[in-house]
mmCIF file of C-alpha atoms in Angstrom:
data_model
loop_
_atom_site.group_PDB
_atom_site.id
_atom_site.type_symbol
_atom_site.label_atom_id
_atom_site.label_comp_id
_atom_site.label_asym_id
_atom_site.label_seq_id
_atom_site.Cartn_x
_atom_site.Cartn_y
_atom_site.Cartn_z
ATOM 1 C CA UNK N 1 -25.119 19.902 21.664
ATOM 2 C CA UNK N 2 -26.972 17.299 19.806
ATOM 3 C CA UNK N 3 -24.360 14.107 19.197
ATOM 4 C CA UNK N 4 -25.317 14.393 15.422
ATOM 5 C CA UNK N 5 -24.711 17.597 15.064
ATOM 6 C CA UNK N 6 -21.650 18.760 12.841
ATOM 7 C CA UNK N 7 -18.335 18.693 13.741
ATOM 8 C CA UNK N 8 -16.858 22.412 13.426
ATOM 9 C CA UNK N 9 -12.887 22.852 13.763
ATOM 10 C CA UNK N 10 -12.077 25.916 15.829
ATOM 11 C CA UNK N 11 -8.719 26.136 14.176
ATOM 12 C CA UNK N 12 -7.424 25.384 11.254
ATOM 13 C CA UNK N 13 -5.106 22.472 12.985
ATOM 14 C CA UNK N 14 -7.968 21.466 14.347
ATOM 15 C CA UNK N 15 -9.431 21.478 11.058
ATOM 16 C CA UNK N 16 -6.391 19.694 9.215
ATOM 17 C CA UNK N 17 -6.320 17.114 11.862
ATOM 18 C CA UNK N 18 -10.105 16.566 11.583
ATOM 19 C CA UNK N 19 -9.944 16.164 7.744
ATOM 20 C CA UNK N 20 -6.994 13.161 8.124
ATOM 21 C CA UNK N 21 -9.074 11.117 10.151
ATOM 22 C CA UNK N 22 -12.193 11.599 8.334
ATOM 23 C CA UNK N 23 -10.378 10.960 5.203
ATOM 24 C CA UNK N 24 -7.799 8.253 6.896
ATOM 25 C CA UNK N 25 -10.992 5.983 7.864
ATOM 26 C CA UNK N 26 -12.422 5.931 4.443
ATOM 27 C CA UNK N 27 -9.226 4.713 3.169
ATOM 28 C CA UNK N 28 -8.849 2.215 5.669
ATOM 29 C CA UNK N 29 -11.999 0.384 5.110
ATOM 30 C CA UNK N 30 -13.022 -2.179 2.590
ATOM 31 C CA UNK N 31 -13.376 -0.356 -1.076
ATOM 32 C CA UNK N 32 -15.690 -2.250 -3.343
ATOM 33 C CA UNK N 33 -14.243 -4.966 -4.732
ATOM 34 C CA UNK N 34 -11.882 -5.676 -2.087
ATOM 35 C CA UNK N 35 -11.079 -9.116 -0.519
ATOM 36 C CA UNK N 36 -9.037 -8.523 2.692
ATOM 37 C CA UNK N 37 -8.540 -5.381 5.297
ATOM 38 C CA UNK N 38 -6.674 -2.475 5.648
ATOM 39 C CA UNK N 39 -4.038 -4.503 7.807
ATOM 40 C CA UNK N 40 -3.715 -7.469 5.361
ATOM 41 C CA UNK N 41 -3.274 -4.882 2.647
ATOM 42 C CA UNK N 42 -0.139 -3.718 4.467
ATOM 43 C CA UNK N 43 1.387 -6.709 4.908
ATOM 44 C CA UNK N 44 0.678 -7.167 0.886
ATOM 45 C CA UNK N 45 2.664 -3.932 0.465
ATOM 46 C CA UNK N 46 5.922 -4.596 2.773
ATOM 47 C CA UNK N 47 5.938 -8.208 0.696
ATOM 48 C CA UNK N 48 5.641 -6.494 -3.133
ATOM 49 C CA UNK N 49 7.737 -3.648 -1.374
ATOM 50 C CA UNK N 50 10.649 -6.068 -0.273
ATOM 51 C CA UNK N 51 10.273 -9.513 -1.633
ATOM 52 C CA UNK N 52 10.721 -12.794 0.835
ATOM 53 C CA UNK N 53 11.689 -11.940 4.156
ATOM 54 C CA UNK N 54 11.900 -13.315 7.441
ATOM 55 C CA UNK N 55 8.824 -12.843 9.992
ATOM 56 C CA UNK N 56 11.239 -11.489 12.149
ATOM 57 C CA UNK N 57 12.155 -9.046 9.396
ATOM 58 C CA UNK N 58 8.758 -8.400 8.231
ATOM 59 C CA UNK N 59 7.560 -7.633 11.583
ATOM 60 C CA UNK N 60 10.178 -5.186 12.016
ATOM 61 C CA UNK N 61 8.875 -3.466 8.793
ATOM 62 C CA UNK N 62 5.533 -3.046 9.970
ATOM 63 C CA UNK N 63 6.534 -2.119 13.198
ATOM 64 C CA UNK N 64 4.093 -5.180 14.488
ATOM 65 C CA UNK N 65 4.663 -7.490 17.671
ATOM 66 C CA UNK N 66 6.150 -11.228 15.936
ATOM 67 C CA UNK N 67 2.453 -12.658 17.089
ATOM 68 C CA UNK N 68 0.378 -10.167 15.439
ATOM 69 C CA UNK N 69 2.689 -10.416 11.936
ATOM 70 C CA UNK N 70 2.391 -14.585 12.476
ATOM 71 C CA UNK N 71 -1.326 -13.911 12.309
ATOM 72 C CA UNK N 72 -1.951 -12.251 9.922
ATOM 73 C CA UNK N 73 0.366 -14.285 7.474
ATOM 74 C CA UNK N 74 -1.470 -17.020 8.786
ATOM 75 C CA UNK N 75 -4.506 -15.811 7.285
ATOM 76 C CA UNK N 76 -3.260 -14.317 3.725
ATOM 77 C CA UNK N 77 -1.657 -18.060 4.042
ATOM 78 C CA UNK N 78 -5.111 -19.633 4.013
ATOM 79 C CA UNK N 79 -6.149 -17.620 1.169
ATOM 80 C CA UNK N 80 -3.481 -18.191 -1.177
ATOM 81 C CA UNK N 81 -2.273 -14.673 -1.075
ATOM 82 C CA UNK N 82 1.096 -15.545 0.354
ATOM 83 C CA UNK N 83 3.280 -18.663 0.842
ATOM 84 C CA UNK N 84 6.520 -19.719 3.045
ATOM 85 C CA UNK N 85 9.514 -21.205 1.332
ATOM 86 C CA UNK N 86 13.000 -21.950 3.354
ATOM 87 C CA UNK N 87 15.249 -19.688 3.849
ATOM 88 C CA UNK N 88 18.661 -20.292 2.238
ATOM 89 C CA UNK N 89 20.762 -18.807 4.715
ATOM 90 C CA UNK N 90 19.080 -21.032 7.449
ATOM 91 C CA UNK N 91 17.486 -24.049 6.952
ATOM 92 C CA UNK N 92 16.013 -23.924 10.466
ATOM 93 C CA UNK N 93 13.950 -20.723 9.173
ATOM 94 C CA UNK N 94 11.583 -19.981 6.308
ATOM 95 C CA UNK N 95 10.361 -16.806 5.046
ATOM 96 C CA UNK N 96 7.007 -15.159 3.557
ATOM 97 C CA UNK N 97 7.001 -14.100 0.135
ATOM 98 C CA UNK N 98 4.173 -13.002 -2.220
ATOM 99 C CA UNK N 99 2.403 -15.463 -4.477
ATOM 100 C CA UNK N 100 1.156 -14.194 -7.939
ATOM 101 C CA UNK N 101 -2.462 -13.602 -6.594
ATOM 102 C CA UNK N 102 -1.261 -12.139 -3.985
ATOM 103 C CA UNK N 103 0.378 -9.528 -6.408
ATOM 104 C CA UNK N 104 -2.776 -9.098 -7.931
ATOM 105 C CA UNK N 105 -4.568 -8.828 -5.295
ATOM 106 C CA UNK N 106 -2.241 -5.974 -4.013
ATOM 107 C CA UNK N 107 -2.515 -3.842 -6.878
ATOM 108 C CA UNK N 108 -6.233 -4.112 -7.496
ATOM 109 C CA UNK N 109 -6.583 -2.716 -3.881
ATOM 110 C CA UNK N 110 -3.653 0.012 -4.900
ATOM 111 C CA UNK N 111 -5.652 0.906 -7.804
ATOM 112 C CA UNK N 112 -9.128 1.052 -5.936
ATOM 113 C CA UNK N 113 -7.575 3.541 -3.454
ATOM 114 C CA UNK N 114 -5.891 5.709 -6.274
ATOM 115 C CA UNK N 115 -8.827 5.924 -8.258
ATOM 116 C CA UNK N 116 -11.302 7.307 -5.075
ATOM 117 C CA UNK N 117 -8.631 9.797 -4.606
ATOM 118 C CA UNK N 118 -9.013 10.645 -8.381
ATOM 119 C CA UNK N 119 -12.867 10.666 -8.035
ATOM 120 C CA UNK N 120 -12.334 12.825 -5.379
ATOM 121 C CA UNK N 121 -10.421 15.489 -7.091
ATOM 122 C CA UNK N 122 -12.920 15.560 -9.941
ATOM 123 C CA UNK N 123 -13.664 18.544 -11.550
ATOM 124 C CA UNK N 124 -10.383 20.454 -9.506
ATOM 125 C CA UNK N 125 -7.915 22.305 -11.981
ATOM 126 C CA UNK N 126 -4.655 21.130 -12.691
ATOM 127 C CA UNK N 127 -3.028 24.014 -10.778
ATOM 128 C CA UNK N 128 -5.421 22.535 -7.859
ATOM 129 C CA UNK N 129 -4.018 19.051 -7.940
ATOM 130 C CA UNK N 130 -0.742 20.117 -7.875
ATOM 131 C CA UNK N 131 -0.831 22.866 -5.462
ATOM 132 C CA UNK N 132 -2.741 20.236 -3.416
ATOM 133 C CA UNK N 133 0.092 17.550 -3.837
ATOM 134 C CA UNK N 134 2.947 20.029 -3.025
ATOM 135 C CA UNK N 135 1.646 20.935 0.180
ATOM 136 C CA UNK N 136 0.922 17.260 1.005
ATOM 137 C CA UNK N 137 4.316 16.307 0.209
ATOM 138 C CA UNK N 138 5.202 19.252 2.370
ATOM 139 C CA UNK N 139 3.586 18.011 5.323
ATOM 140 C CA UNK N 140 4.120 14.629 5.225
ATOM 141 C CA UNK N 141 8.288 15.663 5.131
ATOM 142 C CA UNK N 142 7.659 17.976 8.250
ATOM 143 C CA UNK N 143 5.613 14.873 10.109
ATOM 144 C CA UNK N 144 8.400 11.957 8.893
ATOM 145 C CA UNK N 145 10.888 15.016 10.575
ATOM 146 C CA UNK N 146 9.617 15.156 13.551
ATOM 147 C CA UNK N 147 8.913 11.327 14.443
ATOM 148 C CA UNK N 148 11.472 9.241 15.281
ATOM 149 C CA UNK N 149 10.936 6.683 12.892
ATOM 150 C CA UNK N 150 12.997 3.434 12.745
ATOM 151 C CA UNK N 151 15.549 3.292 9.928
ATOM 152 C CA UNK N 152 14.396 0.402 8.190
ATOM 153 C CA UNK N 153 11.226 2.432 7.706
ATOM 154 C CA UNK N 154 12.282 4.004 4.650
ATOM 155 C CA UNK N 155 11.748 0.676 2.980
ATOM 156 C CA UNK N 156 8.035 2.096 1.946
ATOM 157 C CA UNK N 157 8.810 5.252 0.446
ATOM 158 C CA UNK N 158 11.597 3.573 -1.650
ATOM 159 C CA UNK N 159 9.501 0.780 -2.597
ATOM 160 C CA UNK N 160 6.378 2.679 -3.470
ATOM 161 C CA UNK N 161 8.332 4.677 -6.101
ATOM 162 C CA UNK N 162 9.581 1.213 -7.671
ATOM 163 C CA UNK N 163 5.925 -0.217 -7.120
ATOM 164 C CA UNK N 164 3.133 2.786 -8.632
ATOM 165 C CA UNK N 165 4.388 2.618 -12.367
ATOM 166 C CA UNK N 166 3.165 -0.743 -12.669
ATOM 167 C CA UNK N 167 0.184 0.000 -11.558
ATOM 168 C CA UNK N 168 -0.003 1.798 -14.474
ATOM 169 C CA UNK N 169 1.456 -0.311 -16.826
ATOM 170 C CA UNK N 170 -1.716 -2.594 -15.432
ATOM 171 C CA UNK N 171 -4.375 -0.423 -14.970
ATOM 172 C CA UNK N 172 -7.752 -2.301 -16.675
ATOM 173 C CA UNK N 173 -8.643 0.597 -18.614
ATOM 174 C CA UNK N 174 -5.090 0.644 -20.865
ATOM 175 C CA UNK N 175 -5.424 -3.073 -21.488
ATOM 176 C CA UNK N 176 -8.587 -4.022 -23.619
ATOM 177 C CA UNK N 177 -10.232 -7.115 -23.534
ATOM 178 C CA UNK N 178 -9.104 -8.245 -27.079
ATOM 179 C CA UNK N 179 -5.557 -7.555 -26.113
ATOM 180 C CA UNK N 180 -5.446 -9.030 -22.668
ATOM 181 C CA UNK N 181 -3.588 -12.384 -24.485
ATOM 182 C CA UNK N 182 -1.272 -10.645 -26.382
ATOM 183 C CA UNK N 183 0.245 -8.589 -23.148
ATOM 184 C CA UNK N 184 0.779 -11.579 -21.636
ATOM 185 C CA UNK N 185 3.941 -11.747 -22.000
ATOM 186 C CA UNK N 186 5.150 -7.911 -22.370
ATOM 187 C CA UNK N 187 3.022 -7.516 -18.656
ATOM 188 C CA UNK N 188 5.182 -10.993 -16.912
ATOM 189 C CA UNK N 189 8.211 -8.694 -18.416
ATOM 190 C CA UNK N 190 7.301 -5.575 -16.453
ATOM 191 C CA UNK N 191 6.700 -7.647 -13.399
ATOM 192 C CA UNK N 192 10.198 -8.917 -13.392
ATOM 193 C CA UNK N 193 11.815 -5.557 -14.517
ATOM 194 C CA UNK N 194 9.694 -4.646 -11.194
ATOM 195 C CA UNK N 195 10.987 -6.907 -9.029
ATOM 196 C CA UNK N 196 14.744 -6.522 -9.737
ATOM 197 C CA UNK N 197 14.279 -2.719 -9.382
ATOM 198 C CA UNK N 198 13.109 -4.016 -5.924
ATOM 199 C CA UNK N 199 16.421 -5.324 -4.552
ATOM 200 C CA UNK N 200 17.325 -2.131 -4.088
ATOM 201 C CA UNK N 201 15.081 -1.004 -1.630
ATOM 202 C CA UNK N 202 16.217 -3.908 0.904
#
């Protein structure tokens, strides 16, 4: 067998498992426009997920070693993407929190990803999308049922849901350029409506 020949599942598991990692390394890498990696992306998402936490805390979110987490705060440090402030239960401690670029920068990459899963789909029928995103859903619950996932892992699903509409609410293409000023306001609003819904997820 040539080593560029192509890959044929034997199996339909085989087949499903092939399709996740084909379609799991796409997602990972750099989408155009993007600043920062998969990884830092993650960090971006337990942060607009959660709000200021500990490293200790965060690293127990991303279910990262305390080094690794330091590092790559480090890093979204140095480019203004996050910023330590002292933490008021401890003034021996800080924690991490979000700055507003790093906000931004979260939800552009959020919106790259959901729109090359929209180009994707194109030209599929309605019935398609949603048959596709009930068996998704479907598998995904059996997976999460079967793993023995920490408990404070249910941060992300939680904090997802509270997290996509304004994505939405953002998206470029329902805020034209002659109206960017006058959202102002209205889209700071919907940022801290946002954020409060957060506290619940922690």
């Amino acid at each position: 067998m040539q080593v560029n020949d192509a890959y044929s599942p034997r199996t339909p598991i085989e087949g499903v498992m092939h399709a996740f990692t084909r379609v799991g390394r796409r997602l990972k890498a750099k989408q155009p426009g993007d600043t920062i990696d998969h990884s830092a992306h993650i960090v971006l998402f337990a942060l607009r997920c959660n709000g200021a936490l500990r490293l200790s805390d965060l690293a127990a979110r991303l279910e990262l070693d305390a080094s690794t987490t330091s590092r790559h705060v480090r890093s979204l440090e140095q480019l203004g993407l996050v910023r330590r402030s002292p933490d008021p239960d401890d003034g021996r401690a800080f924690r991490v929190e979000l700055t507003e670029q790093g906000v931004e920068q979260w939800e552009a990459g959020a919106r790259h990803r959901m729109e090359l899963l929209s180009a994707a789909m194109e030209g599929w029928s309605e019935q398609d999308v949603q048959t596709f995103e009930r068996l998704m859903t479907r598998f995904a619950d059996g997976v999460a049922a079967l793993t023995e996932a920490p408990t404070s892992a249910a941060w992300a699903d939680k904090g997802w849901a509270a997290v996509a509409p304004r994505l939405h609410e953002s998206a470029p293409a329902e805020r034209p350029d002659d109206l960017d000023e006058a959202t102002d306001d209205g889209d700071s609003a919907a940022r801290v409506n946002t954020d409060k819904n957060l506290e619940s997820t922690r």
